[in-house]
CSV table of C-alpha atoms and ligand atoms in Angstrom, one decimal:
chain,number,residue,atom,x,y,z
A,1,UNK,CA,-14.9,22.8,28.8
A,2,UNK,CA,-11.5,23.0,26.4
A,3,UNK,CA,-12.3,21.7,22.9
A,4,UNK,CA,-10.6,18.1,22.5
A,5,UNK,CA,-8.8,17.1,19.6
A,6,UNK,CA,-7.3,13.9,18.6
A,7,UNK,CA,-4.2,14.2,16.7
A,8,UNK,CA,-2.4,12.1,14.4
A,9,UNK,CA,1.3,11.9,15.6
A,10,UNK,CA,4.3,10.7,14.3
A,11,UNK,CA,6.5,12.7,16.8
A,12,UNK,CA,8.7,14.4,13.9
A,13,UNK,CA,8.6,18.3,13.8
A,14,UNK,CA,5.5,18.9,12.0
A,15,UNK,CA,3.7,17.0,14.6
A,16,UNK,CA,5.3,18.1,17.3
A,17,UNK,CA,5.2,21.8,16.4
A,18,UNK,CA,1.1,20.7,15.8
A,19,UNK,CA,0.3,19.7,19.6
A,20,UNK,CA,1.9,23.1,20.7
A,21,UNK,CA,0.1,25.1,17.7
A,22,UNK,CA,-3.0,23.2,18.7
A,23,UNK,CA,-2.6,24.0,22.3
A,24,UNK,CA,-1.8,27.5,22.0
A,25,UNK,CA,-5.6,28.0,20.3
A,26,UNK,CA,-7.2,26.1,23.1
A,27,UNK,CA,-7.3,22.7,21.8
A,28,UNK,CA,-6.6,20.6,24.6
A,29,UNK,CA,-4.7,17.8,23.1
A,30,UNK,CA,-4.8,13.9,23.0
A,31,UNK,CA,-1.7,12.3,20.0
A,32,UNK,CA,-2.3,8.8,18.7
A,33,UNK,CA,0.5,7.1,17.1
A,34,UNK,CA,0.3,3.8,15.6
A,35,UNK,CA,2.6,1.2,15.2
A,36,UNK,CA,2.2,0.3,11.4
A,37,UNK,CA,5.9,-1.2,11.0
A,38,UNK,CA,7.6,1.8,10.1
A,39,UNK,CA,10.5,0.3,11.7
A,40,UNK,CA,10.4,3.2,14.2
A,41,UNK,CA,11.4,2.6,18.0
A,42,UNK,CA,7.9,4.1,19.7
A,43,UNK,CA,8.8,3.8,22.8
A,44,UNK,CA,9.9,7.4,23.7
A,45,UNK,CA,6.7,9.1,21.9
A,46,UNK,CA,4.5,9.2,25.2
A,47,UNK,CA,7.0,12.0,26.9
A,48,UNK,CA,7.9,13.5,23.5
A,49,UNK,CA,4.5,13.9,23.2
A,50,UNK,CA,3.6,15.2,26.7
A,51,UNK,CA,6.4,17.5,26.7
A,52,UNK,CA,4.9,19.1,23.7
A,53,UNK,CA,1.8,19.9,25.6
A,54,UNK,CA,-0.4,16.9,25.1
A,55,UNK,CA,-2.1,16.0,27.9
A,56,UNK,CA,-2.6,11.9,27.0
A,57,UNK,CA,-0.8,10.0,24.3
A,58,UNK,CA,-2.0,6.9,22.8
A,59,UNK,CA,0.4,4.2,21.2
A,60,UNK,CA,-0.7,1.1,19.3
A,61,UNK,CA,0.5,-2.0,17.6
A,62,UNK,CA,-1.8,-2.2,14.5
A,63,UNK,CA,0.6,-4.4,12.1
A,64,UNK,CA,-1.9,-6.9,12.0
A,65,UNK,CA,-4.7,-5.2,11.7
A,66,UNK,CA,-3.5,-3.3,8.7
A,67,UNK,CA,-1.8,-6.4,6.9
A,68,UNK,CA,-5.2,-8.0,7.5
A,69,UNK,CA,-7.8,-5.7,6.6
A,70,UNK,CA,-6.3,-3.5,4.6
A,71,UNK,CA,-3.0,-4.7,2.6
A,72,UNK,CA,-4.6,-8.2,1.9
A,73,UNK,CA,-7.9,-7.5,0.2
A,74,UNK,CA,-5.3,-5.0,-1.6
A,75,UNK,CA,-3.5,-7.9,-2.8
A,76,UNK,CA,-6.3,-9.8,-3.6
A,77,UNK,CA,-7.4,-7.1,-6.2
A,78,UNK,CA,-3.6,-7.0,-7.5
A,79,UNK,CA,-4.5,-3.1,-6.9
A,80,UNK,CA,-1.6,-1.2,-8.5
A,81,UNK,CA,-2.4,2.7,-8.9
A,82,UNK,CA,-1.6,3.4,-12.3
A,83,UNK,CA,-0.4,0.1,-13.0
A,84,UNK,CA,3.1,0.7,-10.7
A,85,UNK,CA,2.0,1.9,-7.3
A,86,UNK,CA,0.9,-0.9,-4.6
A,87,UNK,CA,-0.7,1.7,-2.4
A,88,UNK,CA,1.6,2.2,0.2
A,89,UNK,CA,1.3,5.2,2.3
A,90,UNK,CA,-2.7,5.2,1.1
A,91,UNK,CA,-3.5,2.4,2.9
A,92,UNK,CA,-2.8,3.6,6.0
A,93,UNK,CA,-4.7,6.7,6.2
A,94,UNK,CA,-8.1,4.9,6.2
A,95,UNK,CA,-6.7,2.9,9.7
A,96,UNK,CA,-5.5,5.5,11.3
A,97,UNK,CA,-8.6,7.6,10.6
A,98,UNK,CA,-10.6,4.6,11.9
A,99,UNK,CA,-8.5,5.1,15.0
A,100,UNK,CA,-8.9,8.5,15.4
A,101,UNK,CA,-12.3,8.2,15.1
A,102,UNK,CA,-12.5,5.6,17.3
A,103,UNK,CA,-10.7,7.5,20.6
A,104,UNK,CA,-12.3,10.8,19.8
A,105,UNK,CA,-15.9,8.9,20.6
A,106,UNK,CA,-13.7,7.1,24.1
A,107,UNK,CA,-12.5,10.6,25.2
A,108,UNK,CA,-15.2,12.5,23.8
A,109,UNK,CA,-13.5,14.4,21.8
A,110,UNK,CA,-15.1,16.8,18.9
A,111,UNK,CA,-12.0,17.3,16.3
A,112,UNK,CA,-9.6,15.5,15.2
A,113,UNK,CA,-6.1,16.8,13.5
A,114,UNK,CA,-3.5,15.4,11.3
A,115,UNK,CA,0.0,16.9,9.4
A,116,UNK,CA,-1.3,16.7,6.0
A,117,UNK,CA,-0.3,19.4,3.1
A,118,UNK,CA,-3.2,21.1,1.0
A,119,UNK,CA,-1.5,19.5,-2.0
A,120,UNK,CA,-1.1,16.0,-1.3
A,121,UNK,CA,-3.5,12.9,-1.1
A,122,UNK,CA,-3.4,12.3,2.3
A,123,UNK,CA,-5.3,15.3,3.5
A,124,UNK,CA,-8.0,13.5,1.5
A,125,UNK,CA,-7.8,9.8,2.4
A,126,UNK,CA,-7.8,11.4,6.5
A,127,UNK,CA,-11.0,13.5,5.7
A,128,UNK,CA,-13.2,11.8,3.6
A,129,UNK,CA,-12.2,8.3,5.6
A,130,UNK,CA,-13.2,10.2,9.2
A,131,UNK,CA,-16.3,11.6,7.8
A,132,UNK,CA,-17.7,8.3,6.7
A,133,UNK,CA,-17.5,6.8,9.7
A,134,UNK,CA,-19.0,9.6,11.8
A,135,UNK,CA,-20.0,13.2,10.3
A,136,UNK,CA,-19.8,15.0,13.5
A,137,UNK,CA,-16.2,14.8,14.0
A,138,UNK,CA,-14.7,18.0,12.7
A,139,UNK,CA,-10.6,18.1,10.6
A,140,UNK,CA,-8.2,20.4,11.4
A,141,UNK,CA,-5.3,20.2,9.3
A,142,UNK,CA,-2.6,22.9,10.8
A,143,UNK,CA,0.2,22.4,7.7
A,144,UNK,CA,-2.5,23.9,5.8
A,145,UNK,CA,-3.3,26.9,7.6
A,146,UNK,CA,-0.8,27.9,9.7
A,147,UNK,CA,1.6,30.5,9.5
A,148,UNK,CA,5.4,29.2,9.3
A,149,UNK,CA,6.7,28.9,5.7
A,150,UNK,CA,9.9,27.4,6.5
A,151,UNK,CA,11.2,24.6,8.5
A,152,UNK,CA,13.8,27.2,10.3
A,153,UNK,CA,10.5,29.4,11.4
A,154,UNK,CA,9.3,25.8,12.5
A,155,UNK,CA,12.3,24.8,14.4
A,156,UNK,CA,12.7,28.6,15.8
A,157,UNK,CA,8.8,28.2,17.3
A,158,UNK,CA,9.8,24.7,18.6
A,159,UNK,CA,13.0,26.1,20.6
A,160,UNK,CA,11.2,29.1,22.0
A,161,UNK,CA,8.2,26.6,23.1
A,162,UNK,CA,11.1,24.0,24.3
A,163,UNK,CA,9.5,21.4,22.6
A,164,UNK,CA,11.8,18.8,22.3
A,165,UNK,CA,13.4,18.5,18.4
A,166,UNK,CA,16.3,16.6,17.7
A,167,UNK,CA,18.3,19.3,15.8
A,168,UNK,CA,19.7,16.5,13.2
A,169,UNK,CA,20.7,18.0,9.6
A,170,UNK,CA,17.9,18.0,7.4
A,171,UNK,CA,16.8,15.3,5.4
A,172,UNK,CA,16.2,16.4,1.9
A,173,UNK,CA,13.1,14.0,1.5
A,174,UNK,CA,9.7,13.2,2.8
A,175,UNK,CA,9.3,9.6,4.0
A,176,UNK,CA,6.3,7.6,4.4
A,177,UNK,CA,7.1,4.1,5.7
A,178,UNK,CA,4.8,1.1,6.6
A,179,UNK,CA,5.2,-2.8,6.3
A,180,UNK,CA,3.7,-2.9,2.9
A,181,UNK,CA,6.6,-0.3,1.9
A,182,UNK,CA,8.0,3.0,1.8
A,183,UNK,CA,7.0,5.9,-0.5
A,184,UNK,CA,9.8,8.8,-0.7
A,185,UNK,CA,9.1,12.2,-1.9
A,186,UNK,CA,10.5,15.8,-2.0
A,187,UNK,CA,14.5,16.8,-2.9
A,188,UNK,CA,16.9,15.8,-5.6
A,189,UNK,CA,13.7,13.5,-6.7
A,190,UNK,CA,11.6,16.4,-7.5
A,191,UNK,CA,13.9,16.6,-10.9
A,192,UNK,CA,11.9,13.4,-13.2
A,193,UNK,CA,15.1,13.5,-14.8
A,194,UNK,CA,17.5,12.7,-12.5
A,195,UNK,CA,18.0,9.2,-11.2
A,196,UNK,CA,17.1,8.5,-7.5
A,197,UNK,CA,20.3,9.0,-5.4
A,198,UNK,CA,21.2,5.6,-3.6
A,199,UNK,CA,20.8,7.0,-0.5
A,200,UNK,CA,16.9,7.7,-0.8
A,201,UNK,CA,16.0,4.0,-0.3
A,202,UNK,CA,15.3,3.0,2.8
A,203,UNK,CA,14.8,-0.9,3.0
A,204,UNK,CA,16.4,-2.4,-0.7
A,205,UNK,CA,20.0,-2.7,-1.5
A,206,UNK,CA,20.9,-1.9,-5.1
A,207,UNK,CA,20.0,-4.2,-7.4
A,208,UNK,CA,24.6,-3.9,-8.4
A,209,UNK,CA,25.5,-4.3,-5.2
A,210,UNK,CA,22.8,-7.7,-4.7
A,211,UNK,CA,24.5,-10.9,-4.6
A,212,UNK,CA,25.5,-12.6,-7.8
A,213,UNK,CA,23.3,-15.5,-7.0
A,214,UNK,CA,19.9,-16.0,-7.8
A,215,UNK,CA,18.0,-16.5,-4.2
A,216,UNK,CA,14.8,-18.7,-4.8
A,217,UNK,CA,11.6,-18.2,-2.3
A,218,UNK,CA,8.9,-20.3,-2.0
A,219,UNK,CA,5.5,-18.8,-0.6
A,220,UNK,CA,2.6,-21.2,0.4
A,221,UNK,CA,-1.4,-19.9,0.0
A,222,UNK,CA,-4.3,-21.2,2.3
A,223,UNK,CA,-8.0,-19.6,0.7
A,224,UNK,CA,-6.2,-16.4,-0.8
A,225,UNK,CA,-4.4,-15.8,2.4
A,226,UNK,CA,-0.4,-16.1,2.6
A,227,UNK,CA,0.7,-18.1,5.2
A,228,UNK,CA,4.4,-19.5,4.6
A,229,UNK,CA,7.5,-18.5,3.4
A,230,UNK,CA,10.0,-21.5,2.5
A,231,UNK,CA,8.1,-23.9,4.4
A,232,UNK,CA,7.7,-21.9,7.6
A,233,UNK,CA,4.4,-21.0,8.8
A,234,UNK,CA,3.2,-17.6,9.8
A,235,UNK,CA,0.3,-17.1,12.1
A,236,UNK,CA,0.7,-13.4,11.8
A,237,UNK,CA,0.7,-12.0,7.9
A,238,UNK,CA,2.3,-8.9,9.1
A,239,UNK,CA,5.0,-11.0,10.2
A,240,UNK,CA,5.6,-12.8,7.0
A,241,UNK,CA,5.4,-9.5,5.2
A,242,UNK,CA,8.4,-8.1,7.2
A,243,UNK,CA,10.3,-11.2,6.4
A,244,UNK,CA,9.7,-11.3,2.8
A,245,UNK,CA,10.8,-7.3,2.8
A,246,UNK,CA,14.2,-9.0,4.3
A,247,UNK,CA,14.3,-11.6,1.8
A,248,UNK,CA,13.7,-9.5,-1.6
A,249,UNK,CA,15.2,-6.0,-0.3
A,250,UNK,CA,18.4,-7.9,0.4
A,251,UNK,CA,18.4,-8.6,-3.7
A,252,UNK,CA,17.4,-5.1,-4.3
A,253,UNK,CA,13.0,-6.3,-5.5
A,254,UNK,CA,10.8,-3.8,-5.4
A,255,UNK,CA,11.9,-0.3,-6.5
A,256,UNK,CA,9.7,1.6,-8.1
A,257,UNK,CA,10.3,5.3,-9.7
A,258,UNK,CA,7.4,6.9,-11.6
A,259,UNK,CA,5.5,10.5,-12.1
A,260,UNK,CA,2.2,10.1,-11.1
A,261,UNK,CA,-1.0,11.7,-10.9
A,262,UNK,CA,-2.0,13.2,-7.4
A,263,UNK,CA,-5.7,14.0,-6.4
A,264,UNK,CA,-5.0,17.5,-6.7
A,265,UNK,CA,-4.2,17.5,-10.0
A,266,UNK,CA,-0.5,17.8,-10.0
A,267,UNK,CA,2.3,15.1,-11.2
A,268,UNK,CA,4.8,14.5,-8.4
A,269,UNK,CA,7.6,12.2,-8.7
A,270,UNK,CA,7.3,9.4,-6.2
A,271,UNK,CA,9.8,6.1,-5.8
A,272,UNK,CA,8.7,3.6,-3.8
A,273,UNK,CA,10.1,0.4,-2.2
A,274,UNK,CA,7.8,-2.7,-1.6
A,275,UNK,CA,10.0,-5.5,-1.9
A,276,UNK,CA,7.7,-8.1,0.5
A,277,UNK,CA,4.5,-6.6,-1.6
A,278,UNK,CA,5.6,-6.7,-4.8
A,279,UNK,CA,7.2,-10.7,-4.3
A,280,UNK,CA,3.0,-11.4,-3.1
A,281,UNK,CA,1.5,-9.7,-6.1
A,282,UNK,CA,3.5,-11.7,-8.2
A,283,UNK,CA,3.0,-14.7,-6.2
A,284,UNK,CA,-0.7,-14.2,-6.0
A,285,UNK,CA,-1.3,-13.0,-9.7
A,286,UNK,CA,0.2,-16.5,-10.7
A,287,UNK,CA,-1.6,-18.5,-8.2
A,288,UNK,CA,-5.0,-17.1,-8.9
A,289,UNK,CA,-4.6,-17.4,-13.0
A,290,UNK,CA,-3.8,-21.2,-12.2
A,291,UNK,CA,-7.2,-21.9,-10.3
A,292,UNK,CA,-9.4,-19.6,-11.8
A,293,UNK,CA,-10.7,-20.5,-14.9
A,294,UNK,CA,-10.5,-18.0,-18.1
A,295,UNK,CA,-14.2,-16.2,-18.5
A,296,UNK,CA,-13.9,-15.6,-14.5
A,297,UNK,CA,-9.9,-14.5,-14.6
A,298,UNK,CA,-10.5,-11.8,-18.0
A,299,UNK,CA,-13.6,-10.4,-16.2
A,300,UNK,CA,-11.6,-10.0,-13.0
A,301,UNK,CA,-8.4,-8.4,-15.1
A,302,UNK,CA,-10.7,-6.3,-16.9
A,303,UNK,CA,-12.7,-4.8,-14.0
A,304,UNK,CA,-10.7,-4.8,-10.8
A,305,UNK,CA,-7.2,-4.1,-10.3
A,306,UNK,CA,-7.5,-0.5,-11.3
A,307,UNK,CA,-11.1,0.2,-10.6
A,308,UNK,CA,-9.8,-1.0,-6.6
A,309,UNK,CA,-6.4,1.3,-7.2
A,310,UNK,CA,-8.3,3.6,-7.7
A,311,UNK,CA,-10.6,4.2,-4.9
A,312,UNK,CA,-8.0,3.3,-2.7
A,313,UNK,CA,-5.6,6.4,-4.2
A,314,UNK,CA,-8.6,8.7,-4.2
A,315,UNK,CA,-9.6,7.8,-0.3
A,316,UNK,CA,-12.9,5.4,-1.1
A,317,UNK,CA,-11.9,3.0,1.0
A,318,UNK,CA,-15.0,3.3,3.4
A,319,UNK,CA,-17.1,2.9,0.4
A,320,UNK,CA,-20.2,-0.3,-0.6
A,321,UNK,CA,-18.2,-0.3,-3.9
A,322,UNK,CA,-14.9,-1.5,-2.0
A,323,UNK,CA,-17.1,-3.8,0.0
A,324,UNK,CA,-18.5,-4.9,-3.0
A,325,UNK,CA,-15.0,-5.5,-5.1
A,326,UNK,CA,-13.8,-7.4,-1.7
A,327,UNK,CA,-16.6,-10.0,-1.9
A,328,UNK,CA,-16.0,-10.3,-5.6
A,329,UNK,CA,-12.0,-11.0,-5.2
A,330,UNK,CA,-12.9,-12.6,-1.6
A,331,UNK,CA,-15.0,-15.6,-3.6
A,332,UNK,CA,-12.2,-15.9,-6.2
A,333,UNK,CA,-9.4,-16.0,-3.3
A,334,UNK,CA,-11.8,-19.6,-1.6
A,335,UNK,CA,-9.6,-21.5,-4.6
A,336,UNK,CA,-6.0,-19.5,-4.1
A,337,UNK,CA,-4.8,-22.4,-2.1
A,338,UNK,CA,-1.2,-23.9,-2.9
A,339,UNK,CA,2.7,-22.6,-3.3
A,340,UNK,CA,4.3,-20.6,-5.7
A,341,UNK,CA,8.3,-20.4,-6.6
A,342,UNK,CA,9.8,-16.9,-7.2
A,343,UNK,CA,13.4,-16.2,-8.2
A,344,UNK,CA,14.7,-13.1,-6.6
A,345,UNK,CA,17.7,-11.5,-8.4
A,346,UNK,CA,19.3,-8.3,-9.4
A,347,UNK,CA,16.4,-6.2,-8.6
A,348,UNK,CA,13.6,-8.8,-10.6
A,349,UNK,CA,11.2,-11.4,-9.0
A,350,UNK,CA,10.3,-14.2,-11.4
A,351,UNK,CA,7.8,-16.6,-11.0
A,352,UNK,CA,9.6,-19.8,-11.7
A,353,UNK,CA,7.1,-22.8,-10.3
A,354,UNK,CA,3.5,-23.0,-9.0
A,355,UNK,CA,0.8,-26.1,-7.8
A,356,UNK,CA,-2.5,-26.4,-6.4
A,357,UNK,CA,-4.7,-29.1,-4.9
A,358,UNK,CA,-7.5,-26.4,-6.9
A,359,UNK,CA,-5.1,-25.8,-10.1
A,360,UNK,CA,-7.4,-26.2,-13.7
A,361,UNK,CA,-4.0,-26.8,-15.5
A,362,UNK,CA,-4.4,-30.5,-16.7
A,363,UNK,CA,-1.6,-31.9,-18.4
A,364,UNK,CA,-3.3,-34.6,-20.5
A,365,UNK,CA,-4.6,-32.0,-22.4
A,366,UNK,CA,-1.7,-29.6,-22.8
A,367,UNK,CA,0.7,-32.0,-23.5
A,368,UNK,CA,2.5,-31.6,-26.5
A,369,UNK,CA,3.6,-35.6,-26.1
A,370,UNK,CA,2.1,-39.4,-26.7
A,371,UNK,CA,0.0,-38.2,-23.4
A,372,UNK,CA,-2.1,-35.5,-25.5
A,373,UNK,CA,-5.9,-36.5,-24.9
A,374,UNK,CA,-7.3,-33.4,-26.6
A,375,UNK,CA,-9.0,-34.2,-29.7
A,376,UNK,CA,-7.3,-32.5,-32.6
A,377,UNK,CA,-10.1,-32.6,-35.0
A,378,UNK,CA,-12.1,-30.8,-33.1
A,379,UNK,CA,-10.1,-27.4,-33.3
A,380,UNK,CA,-10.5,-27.4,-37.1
A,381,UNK,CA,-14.5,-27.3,-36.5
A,382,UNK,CA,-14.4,-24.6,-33.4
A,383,UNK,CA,-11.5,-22.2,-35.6
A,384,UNK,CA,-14.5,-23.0,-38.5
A,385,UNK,CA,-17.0,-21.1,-36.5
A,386,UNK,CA,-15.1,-18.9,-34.0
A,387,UNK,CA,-13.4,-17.3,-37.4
A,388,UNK,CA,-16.8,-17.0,-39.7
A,389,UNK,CA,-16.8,-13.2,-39.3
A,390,UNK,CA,-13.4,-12.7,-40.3
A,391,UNK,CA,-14.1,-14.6,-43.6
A,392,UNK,CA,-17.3,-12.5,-44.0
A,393,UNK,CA,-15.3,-9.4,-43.1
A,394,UNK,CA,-12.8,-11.0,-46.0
A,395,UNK,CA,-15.3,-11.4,-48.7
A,396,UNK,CA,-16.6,-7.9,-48.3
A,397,UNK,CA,-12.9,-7.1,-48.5
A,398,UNK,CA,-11.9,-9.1,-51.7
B,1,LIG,N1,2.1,9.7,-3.4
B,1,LIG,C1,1.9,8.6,-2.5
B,1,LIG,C2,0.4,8.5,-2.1
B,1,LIG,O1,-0.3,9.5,-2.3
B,1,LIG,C3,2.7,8.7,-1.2
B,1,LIG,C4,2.4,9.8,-0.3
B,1,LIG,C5,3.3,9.6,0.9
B,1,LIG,N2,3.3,10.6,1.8
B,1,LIG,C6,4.4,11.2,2.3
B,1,LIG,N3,4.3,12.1,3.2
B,1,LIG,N4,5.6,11.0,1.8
B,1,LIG,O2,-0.1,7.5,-1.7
């Protein structure tokens, strides 16, 4: 019986020069590519696919899955990987290894294959997500073995196996794009130096060329969970995501250029664009400090949002630890009910208004007017005792 593989497959060149590579050691092939609102007509894949040798290819709509369970208890952590990254092109990787996983046990399949590097953090996230949810299944991961060293020696391999390429002039830079954004790699950006060239972002307009009015959103919350944008309900989150991407990338929200610090141990320049992510961590951040009350909101700022970065940029994500932090955020978010205003303009989101039927803001006592109902004598007896050490410190000084 052939050995069966699984294989993750996007239907560029890498991919496609994968099912033949695969074939040719007597894989027999099944690709699975998944919808994940890359923006990315999918409808030709299942013959792109076959003609490349597969013998069954799989195409799926998982917006809402991935919105669901992955980007939104994301959101709820206000996970940003070194304090700039919203995760991306990470959060994928556990899905689609869920995926795999899943239609190697239908077709009984022992392997499963994807295009990742040896130096990136993909190869990881794929492995170490498939091998938590079932041992057995064996990674093969062709880019890091096989023999071509150029693309030409790729191309060349594709023509003389007629596997169908479109011969289009290279793009200098590697894109990963999903609803929750687009990370771009490789080319001109490889210089930390040098400014990203206008023509590596994808989905934002310049934040010069944006209009010269401010554009002002409004996004509602139901129990941590976004549901509206200016008054319009969304049943699907994935949907609203893709509309708020609209809405910001049009003023040029969400650009993001940093060196950061791989797995592996190298720096790579990445830029990133999550306009409709970045507009909900703001949104959400704001929300949750209004309804959560101090000791509760420190501890949360203290110990989450780069604790869950983290494992989610190392490839934990099928760990008790991120179970554990989604509980944790998922008992906070019960309160994150209510709207908040954000000002879009010029490449910045400001939060400009927020309410809640939940929100521990009470005016009566922060009123600076004839309303004021907090009693004033009794800061001077709590800055008496709260600041006893710093006059003992001082005497020891003096
Ligand atoms: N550096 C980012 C990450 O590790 C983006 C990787 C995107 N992959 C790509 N093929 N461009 O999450």
């Amino acid at each position: 019986m052939a050995k069966r593989v699984i294989l993750a497959y996007s239907g560029g060149l890498d991919t496609s020069v994968i099912v033949r590579w695969l074939t040719d050691k007597g894989y027999e092939v099944i690709t699975y590519t998944a919808d994940v609102g890359q923006g990315e007509e999918l409808t030709e894949i299942p013959d792109k696919a076959r003609a490349s040798g597969a013998v069954e290819a799989i195409v799926e709509d998982i917006k809402e899955e991935f919105a669901r369970d992955f980007c939104l208890p994301t959101l709820r952590a206000l996970a940003l990987y070194e304090g700039k990254y919203p995760l991306t092109a990470s959060l994928s990787r556990p899905l689609i290894s869920k995926k795999l996983v899943y239609y190697a046990q239908k077709f009984k399949a022992d392997y499963v294959a994807h295009g990742s590097t040896g130096k990136g953090n993909d190869q990881v996230r794929f492995e170490l997500s498939v091998w938590a949810l079932n041992p057995d299944i064996e990674v093969i991961a062709p880019v890091r073995e096989w023999e071509f060293k150029a693309r030409e020696e790729q191309v060349e391999y594709a023509k003389r196996h007629n596997i169908p390429v479109k011969v289009t002039k290279e793009k200098p830079y590697s894109i990963d794009r999903n609803l929750w954004g687009v990370s771009i790699e490789c080319g001109p950006l490889e210089d930390p130096w040098q400014e990203p060239p206008e023509d590596a972002y994808q989905i934002t307009i310049s934040p010069e060329k944006a209009p010269d009015e401010p554009e002002y959103v409004t996004v509602g919350f139901e129990k941590g969970v976004p549901v509206s944008v200016n008054g319009k309900n969304y049943s699907l989150l994935s949907e609203l995501v893709l509309e708020l991407n609209e809405i910001a990338g049009r003023h040029g929200v969400g650009r993001i250029d940093m060196v950061e610090n791989r797995l592996v141990g190298i720096k790579s320049r990445e830029i990133y664009e999550a306009p409709g992510a970045l507009v909900l961590y703001e949104a959400y951040r704001d929300l949750l400090s209004l309804v959560t009350d101090r000791f509760t909101f420190h501890y949360f700022l203290s110990h989450v949002p780069h604790e869950y970065a983290k494992l989610v940029y190392e490839g934990l994500w099928f760990t008790p630890l991120r179970e554990a932090l989604d509980a944790f955020t998922g008992k906070l978010s019960e309160y994150v009910s209510g709207e908040v205003r954000l000002k879009l303009f010029k490449g910045a989101v400001s939060v400009v208004g927020r309410r809640s039927p939940n929100s521990l803001y009470v005016e009566d006592l922060a009123t600076y007017s004839e309303k004021d109902a907090f009693d004033h004598l009794a800061g001077k007896h709590f800055t008496k005792v709260w600041g006893l050490p710093l006059k003992v410190l001082g005497r020891r000084r003096t």
